[in-house]
mmCIF file of C-alpha atoms in Angstrom:
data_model
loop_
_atom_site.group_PDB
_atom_site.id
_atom_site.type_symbol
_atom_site.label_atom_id
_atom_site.label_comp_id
_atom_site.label_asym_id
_atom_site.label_seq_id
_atom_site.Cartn_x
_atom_site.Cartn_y
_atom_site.Cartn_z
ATOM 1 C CA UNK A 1 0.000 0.000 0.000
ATOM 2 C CA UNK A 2 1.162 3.336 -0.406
ATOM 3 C CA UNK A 3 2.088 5.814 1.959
ATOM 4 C CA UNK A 4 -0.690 8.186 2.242
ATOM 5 C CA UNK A 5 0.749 11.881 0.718
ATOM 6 C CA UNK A 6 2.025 14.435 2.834
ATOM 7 C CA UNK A 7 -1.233 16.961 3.489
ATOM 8 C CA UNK A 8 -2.918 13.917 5.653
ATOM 9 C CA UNK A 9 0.247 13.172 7.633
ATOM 10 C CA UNK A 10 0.866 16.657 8.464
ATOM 11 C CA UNK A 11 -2.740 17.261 9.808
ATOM 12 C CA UNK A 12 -2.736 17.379 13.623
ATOM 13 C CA UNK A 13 -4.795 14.392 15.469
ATOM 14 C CA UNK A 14 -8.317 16.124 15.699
ATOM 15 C CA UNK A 15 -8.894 17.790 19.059
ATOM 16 C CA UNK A 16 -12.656 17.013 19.444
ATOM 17 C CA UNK A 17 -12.461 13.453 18.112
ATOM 18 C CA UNK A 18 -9.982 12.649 21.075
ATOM 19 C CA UNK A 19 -12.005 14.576 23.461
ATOM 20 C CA UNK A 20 -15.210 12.637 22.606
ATOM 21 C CA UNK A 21 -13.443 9.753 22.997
ATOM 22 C CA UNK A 22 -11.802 9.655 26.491
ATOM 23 C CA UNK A 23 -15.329 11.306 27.486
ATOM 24 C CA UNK A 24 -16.996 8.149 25.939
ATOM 25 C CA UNK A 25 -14.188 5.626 27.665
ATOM 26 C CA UNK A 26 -15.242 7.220 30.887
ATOM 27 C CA UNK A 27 -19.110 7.229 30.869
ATOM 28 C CA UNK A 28 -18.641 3.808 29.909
ATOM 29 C CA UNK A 29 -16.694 2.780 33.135
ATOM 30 C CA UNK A 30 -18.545 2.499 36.825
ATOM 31 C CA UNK A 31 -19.711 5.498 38.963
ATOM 32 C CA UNK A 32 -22.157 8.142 38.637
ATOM 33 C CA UNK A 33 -23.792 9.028 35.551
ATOM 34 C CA UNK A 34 -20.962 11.559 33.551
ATOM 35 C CA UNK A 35 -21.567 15.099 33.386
ATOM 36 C CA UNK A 36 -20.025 16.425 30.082
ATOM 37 C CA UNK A 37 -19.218 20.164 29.850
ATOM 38 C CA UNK A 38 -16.554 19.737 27.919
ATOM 39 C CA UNK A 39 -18.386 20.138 24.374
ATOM 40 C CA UNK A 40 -19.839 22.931 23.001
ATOM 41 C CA UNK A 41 -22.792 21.542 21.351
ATOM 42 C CA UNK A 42 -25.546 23.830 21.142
ATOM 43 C CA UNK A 43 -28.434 22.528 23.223
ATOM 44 C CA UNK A 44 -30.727 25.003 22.307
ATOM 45 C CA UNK A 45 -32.181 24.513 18.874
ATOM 46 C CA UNK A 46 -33.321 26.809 16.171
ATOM 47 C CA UNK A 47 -37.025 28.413 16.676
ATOM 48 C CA UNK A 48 -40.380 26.952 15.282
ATOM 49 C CA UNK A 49 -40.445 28.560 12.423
ATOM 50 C CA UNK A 50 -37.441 27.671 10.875
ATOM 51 C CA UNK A 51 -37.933 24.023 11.565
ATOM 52 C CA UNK A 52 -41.582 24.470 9.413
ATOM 53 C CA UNK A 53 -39.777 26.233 6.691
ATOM 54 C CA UNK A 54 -36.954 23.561 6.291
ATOM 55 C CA UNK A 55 -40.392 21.440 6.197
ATOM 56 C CA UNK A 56 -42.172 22.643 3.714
ATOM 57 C CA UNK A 57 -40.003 23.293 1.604
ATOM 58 C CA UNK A 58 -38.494 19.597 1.774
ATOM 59 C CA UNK A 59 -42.487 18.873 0.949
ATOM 60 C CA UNK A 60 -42.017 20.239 -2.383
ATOM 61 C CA UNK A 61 -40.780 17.944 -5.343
ATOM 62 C CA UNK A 62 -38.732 20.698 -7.066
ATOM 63 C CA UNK A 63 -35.804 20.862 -4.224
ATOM 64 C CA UNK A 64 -34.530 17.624 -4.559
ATOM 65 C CA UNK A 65 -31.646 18.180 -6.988
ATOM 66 C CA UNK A 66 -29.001 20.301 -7.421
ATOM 67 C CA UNK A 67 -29.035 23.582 -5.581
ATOM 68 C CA UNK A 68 -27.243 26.731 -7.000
ATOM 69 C CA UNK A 69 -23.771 26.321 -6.508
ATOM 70 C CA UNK A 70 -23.281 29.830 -5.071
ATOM 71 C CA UNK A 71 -26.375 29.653 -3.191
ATOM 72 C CA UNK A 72 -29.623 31.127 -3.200
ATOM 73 C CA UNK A 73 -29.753 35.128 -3.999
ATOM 74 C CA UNK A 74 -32.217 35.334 -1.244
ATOM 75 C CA UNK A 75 -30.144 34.138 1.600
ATOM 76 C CA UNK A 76 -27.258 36.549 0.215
ATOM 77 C CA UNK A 77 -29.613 39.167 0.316
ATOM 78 C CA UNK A 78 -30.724 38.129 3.784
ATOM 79 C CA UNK A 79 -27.690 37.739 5.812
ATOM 80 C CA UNK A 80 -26.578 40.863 3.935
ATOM 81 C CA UNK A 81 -29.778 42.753 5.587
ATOM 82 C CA UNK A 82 -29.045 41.837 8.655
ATOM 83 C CA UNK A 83 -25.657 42.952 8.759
ATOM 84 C CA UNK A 84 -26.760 46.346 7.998
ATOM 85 C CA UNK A 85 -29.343 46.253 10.994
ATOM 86 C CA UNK A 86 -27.451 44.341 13.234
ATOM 87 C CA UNK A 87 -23.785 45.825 12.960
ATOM 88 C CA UNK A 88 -23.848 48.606 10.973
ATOM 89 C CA UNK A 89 -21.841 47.050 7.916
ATOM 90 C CA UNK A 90 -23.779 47.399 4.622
ATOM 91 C CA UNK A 91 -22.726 44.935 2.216
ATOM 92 C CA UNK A 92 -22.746 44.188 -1.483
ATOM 93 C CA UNK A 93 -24.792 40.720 -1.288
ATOM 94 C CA UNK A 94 -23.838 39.537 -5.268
ATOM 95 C CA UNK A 95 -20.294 40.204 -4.354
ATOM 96 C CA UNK A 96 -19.020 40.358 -0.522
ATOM 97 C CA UNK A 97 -20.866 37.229 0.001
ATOM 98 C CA UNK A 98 -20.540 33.481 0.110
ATOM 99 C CA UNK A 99 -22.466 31.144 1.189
ATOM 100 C CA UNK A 100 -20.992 28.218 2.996
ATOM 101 C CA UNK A 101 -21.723 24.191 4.290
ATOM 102 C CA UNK A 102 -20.721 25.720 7.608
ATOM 103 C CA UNK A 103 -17.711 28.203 8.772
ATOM 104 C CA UNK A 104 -15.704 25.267 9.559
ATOM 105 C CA UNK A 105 -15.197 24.785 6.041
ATOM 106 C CA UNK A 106 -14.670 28.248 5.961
ATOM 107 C CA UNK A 107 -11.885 27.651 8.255
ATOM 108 C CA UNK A 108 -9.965 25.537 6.218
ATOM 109 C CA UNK A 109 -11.011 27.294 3.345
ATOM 110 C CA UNK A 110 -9.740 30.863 4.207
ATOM 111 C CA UNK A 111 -5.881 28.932 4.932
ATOM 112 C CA UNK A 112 -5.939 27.279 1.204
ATOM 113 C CA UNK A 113 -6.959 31.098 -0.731
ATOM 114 C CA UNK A 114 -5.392 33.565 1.572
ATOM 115 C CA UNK A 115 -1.594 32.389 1.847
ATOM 116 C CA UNK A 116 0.487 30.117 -0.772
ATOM 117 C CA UNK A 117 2.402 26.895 0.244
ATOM 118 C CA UNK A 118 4.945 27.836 3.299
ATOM 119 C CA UNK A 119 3.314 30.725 3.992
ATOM 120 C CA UNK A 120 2.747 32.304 7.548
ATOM 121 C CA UNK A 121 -0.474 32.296 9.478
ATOM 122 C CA UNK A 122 -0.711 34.153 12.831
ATOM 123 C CA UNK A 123 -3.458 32.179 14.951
ATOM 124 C CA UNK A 124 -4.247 33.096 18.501
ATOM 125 C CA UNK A 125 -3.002 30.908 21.403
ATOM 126 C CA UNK A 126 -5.109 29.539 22.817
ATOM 127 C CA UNK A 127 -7.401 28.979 19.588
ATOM 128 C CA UNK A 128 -10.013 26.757 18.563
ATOM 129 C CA UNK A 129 -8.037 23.977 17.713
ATOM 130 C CA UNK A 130 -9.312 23.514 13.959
ATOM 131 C CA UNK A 131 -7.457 26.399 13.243
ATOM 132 C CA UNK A 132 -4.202 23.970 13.087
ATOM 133 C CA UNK A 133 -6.161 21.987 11.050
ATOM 134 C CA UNK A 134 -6.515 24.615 8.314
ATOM 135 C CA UNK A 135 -2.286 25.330 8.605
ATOM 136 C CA UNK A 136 -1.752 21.971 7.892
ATOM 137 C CA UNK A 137 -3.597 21.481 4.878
ATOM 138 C CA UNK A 138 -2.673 24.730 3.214
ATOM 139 C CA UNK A 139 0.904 23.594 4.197
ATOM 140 C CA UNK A 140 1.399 27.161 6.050
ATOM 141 C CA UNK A 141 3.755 27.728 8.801
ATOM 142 C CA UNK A 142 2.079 28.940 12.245
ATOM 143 C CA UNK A 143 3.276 31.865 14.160
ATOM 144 C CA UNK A 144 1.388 32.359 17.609
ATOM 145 C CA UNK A 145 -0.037 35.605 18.277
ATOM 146 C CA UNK A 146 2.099 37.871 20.632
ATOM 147 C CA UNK A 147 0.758 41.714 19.715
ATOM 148 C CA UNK A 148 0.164 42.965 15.557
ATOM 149 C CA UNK A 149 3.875 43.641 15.615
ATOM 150 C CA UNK A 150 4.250 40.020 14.489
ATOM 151 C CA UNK A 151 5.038 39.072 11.196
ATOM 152 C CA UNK A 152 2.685 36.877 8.383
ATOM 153 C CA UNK A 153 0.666 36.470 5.505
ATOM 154 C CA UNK A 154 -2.457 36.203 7.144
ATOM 155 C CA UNK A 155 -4.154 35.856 10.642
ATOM 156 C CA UNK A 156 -6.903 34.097 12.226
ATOM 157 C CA UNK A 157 -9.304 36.694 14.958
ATOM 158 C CA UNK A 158 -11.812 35.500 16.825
ATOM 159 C CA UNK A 159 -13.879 37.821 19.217
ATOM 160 C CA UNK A 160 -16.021 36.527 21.579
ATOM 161 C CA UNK A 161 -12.871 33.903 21.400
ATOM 162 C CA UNK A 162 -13.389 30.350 21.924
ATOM 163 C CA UNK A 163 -11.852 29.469 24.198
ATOM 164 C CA UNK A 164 -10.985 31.968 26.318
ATOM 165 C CA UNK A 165 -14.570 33.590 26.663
ATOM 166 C CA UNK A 166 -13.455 36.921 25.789
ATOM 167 C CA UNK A 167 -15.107 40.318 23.806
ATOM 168 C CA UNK A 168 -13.531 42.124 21.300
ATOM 169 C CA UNK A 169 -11.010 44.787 23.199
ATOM 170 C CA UNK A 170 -11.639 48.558 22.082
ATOM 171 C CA UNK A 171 -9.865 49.206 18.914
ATOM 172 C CA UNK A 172 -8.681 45.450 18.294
ATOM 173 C CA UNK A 173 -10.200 45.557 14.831
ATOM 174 C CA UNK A 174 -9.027 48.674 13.563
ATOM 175 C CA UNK A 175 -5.016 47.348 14.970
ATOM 176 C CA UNK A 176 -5.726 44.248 12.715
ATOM 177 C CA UNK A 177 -6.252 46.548 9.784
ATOM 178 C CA UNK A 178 -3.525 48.658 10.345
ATOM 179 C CA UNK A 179 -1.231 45.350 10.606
ATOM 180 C CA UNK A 180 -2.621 44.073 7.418
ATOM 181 C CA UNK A 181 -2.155 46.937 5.726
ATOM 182 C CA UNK A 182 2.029 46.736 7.214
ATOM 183 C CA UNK A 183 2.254 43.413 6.038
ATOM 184 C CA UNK A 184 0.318 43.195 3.055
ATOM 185 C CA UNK A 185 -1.761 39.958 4.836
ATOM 186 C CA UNK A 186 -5.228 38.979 4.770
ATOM 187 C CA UNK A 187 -7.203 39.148 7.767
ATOM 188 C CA UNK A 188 -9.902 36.662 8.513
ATOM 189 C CA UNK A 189 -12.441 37.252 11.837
ATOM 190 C CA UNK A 190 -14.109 34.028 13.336
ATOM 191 C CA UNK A 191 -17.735 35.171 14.319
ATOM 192 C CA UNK A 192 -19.176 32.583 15.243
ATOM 193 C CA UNK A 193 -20.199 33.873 18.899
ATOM 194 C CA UNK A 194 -20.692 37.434 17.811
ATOM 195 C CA UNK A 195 -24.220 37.902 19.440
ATOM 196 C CA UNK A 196 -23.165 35.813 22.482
ATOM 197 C CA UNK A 197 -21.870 38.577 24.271
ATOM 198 C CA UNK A 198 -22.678 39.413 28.147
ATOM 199 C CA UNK A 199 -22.941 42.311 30.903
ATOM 200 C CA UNK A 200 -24.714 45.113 28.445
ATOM 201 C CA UNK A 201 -21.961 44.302 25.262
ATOM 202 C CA UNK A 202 -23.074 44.796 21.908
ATOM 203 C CA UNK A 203 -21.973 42.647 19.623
ATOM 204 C CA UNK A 204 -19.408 44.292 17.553
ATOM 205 C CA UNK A 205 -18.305 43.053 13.801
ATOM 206 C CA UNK A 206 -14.840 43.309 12.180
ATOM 207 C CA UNK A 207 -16.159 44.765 8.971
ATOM 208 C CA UNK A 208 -17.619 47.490 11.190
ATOM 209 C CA UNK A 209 -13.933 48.679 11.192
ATOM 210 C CA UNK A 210 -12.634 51.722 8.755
ATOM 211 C CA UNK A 211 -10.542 49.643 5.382
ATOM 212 C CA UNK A 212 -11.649 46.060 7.091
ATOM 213 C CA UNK A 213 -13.141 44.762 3.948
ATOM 214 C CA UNK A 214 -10.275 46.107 1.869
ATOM 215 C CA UNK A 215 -7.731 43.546 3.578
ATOM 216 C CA UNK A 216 -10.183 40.785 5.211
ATOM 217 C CA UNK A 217 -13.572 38.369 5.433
ATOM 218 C CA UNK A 218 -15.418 37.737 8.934
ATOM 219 C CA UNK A 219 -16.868 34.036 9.357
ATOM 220 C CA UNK A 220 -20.640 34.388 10.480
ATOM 221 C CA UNK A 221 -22.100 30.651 11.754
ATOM 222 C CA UNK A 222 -26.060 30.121 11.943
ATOM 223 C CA UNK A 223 -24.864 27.451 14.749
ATOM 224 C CA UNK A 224 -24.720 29.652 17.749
ATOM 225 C CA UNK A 225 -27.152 32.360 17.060
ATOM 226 C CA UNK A 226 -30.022 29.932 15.531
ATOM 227 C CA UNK A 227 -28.868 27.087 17.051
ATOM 228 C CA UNK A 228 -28.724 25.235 13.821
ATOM 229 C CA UNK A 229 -25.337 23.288 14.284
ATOM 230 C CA UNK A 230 -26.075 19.962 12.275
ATOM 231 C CA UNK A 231 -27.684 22.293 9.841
ATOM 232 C CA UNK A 232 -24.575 22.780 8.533
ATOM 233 C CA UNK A 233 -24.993 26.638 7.231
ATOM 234 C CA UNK A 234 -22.226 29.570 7.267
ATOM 235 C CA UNK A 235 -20.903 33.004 5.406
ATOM 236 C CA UNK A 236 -18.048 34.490 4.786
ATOM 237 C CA UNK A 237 -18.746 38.441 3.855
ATOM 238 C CA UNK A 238 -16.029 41.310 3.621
ATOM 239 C CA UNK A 239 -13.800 41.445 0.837
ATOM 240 C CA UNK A 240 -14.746 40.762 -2.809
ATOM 241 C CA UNK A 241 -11.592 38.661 -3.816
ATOM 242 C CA UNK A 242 -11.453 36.397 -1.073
ATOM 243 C CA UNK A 243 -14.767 35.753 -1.745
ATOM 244 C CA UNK A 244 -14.668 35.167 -5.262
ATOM 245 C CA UNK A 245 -11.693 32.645 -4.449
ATOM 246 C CA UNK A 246 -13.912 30.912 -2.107
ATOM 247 C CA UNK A 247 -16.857 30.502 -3.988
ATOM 248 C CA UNK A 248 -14.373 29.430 -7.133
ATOM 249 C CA UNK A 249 -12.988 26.464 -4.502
ATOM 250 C CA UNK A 250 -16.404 25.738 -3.586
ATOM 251 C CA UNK A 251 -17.182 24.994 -7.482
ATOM 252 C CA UNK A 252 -14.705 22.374 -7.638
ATOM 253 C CA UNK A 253 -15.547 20.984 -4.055
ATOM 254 C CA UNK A 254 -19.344 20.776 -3.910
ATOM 255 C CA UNK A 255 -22.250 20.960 -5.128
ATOM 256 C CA UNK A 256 -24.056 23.202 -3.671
ATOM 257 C CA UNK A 257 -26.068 23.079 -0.077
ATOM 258 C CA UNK A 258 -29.651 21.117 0.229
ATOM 259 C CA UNK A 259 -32.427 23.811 -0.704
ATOM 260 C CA UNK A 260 -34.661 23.631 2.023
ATOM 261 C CA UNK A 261 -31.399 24.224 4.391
ATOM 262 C CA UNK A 262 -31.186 27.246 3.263
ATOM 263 C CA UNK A 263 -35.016 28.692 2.235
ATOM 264 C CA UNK A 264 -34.843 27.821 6.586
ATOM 265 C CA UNK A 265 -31.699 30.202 6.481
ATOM 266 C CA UNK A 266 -33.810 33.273 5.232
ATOM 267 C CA UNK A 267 -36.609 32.150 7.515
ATOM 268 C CA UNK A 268 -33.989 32.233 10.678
ATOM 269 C CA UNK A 269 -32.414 35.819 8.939
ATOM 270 C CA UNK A 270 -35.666 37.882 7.952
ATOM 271 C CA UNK A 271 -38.177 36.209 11.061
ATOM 272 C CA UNK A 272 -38.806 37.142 14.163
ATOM 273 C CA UNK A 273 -35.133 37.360 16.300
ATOM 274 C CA UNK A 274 -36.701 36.877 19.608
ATOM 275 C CA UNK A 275 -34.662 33.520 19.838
ATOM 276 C CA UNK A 276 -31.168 35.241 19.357
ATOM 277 C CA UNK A 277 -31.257 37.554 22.631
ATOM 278 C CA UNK A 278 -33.508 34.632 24.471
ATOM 279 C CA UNK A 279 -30.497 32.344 23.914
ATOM 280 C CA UNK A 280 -28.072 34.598 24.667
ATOM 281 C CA UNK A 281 -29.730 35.516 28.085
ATOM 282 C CA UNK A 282 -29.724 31.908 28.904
ATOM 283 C CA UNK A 283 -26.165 31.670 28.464
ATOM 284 C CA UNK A 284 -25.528 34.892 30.185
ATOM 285 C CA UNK A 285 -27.836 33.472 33.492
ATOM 286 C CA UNK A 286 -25.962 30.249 33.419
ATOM 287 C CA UNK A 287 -22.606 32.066 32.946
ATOM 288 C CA UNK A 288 -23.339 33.866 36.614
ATOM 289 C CA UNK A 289 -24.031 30.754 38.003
ATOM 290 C CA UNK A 290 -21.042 29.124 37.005
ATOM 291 C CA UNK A 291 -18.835 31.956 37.759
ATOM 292 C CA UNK A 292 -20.676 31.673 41.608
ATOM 293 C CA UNK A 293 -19.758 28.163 41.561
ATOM 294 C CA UNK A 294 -16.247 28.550 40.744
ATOM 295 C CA UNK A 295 -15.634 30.891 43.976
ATOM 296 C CA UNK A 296 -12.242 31.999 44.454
ATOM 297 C CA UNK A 297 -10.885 30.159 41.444
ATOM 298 C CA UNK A 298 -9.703 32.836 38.241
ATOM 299 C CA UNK A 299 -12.590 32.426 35.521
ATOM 300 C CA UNK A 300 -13.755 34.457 32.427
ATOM 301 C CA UNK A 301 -16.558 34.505 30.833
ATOM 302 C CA UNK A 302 -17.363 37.762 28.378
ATOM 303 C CA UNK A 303 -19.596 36.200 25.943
ATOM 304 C CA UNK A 304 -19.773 32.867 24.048
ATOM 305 C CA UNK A 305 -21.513 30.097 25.982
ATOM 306 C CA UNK A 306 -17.942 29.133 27.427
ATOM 307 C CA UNK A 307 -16.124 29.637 30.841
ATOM 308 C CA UNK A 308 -12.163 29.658 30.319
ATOM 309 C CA UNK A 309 -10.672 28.731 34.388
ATOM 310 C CA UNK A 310 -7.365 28.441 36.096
ATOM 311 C CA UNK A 311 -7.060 25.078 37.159
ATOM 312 C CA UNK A 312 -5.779 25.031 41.098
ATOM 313 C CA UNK A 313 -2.893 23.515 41.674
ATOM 314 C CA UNK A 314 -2.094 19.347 41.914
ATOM 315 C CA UNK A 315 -6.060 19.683 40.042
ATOM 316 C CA UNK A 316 -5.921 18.029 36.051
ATOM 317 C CA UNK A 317 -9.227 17.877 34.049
ATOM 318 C CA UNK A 318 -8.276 14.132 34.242
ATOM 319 C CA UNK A 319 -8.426 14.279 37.438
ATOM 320 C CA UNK A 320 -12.133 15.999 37.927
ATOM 321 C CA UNK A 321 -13.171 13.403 35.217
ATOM 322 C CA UNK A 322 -11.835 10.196 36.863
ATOM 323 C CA UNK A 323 -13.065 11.558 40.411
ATOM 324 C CA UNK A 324 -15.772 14.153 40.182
ATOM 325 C CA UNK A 325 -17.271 12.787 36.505
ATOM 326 C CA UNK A 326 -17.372 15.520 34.873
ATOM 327 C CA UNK A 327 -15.751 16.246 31.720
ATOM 328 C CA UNK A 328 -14.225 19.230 30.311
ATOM 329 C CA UNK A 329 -12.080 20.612 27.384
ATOM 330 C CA UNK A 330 -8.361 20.601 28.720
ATOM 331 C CA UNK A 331 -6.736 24.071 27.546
ATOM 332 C CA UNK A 332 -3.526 22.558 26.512
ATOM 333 C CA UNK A 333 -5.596 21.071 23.783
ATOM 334 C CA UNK A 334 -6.536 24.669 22.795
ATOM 335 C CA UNK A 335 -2.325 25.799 22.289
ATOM 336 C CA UNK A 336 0.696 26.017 24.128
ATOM 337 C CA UNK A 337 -0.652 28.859 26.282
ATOM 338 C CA UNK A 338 -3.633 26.984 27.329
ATOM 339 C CA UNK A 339 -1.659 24.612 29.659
ATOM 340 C CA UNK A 340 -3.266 24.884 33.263
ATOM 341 C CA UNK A 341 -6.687 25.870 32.094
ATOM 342 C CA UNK A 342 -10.273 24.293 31.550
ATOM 343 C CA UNK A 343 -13.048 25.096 29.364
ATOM 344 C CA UNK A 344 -16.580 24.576 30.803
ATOM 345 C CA UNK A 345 -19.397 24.747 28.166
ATOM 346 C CA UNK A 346 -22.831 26.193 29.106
ATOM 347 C CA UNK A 347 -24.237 24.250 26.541
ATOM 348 C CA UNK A 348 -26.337 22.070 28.229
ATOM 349 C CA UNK A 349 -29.518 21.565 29.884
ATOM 350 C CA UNK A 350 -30.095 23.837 33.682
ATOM 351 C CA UNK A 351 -30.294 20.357 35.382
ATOM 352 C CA UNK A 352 -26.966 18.861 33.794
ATOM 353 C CA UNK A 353 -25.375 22.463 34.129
ATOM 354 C CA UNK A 354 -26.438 22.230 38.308
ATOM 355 C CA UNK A 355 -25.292 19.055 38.922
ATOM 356 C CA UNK A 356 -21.575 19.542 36.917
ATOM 357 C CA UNK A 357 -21.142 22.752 38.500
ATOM 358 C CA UNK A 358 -21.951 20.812 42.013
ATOM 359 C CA UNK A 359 -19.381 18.014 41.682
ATOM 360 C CA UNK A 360 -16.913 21.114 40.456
ATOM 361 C CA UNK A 361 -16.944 22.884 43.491
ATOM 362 C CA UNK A 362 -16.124 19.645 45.598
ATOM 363 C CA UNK A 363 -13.274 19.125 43.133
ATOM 364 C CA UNK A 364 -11.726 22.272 43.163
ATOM 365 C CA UNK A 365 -12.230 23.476 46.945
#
């Protein structure tokens, strides 16, 4: 057999496959029932009337083939709209838009049209960890983050961050311009929390920021503000070539994204948003309870549906697993930087979210 090529043996082992796994391997031993808080799956799904529209439409005999491979004008239009009413950022929808099967793909998909082959990607640490993922298979080199005096080709932001739980800092956006402008990079902005944000924040958008769509695209995910995570729906918006290189990647990758997915993406965009600032309450309600819970222990929680925590000392999140069963996303995992921290997810039911935060407090105190 032949060795498999070099872009698979580069990629790093997959963060959340090997956290699902030692989570499964201890449920599946004796003890109390495990409490995971270490994913962040969104419990909380998308509102009635989405669900209907994905319904009907899938009723209808004419969806069933092919769907525009650039995706439907209408949700362009839509997610446009609400930029403009949400954040402030009016956008061109024919041309500062593309529609993606999620913004993980637009993860990975950013790193393959922003840099060439040995390239340099700056990429916070700690970072979601898929953002290695997308180094490897453009065949970049990573640089961490240490202040926009750092050198690259492009860089990965993400404010509310994931995982450190933390807003966008006052004039962050307009640095990351000025920096990209210095290097000649790209700048891509991971907004996939954006209206998760707690204690009176608004939620604030990179393309909000003076020249950002002149170096730079922001990620927006339908996952955390809808709720519609297996739905499998995502943009990238800002500047016109890196979306035109996107959507030309996307025409010789897929096919296009199931109709009715996305006729229930203008329903979630142009309906009533009552669901986006009830969801984000409930995170900010179970936030403060955590943060109680945690006592005198160093914890953060800005937005997101995340707490980032200093682990006390001689305490491992092996450790609160094995004895305390609960599970939860060991910061080394997230970077270097990460090493001594846990990240508790608030993305679970009240009752699960009680009894974790419970056995916590007897592990840590």
């Amino acid at each position: 057999m032949r060795e498999p090529p070099e872009r698979i043996e580069r990629l790093p082992q997959q963060y959340f496959t090997a956290l699902l796994a030692r989570v499964a391997a201890a449920a599946a031993a004796d003890g109390e029932p495990l409490v995971d808080l270490g994913r962040g799956n969104p419990e909380l799904g998308p509102p009635p009337h989405v669900a209907e529209a994905l319904s009907v439409s899938a009723a209808r005999p004419d969806v069933h083939g092919y769907a525009p491979f650039a995706g439907l004008p209408a949700l362009k239009e839509a997610i446009a709209a609400r930029y403009g009413e949400l954040y402030g950022v009016h956008l061109d929808s024919a041309r500062e838009v593309a529609v993606l099967p999620g913004t993980k793909t637009g993860l990975m998909e950013f790193a393959l049209c922003a840099v060439e082959r040995g390239g340099t990607i700056v990429l916070p640490d700690p970072g979601y960890p898929d953002y290695f993922s997308a180094i490897a298979l453009a065949g970049a080199r990573q640089v961490s983050f240490t202040g926009f005096d750092v050198e690259g080709d492009a860089m990965y932001l993400n404010f509310p961050t994931n995982p450190t739980a933390i807003a966008a800092p006052e004039g962050v956006f307009e640095e990351a311009v000025a920096w990209a402008r210095r290097n000649g990079a790209w700048v891509m902005h991971d907004f996939a929390y954006g209206d998760l944000v707690f204690d009176g924040r608004k939620p604030q958008s990179f393309l909000a920021a003076e020249g950002a769509r002149h170096v730079g695209i922001e990620l927006f995910s339908m996952s955390k503000s809808y709720g519609m995570a297996g739905w499998r729906l995502g943009f990238a918006l800002g500047n016109t070539e890196l979306v035109r290189r996107i959507e030309l990647l996307q025409d010789h990758a897929f096919a296009g994204i199931f109709r009715p997915v996305q006729e229930a993406g203008i329903a979630a965009l142009t309906g009533p948003q009552d669901s986006v600032e009830e969801r984000r309450a409930t995170y900010e309600r179970r936030r403060d309870r955590a943060l109680a819970a945690l006592g005198g222990v160093e914890a953060r929680s800005e937005g997101t549906f995340f707490v980032w925590f200093r682990l006390p000392d001689g305490v491992t999140v092996e450790h609160i697993l094995l004895e305390q069963r609960v599970a939860l996303a060991p910061g080394e995992g997230f970077g270097a930087r990460g090493a001594g921290w846990a990240r508790l997810s608030l993305a679970v039911s009240d009752e699960l979210l009680d009894l974790g935060l419970e056995r916590l407090r007897d592990g840590l105190h």
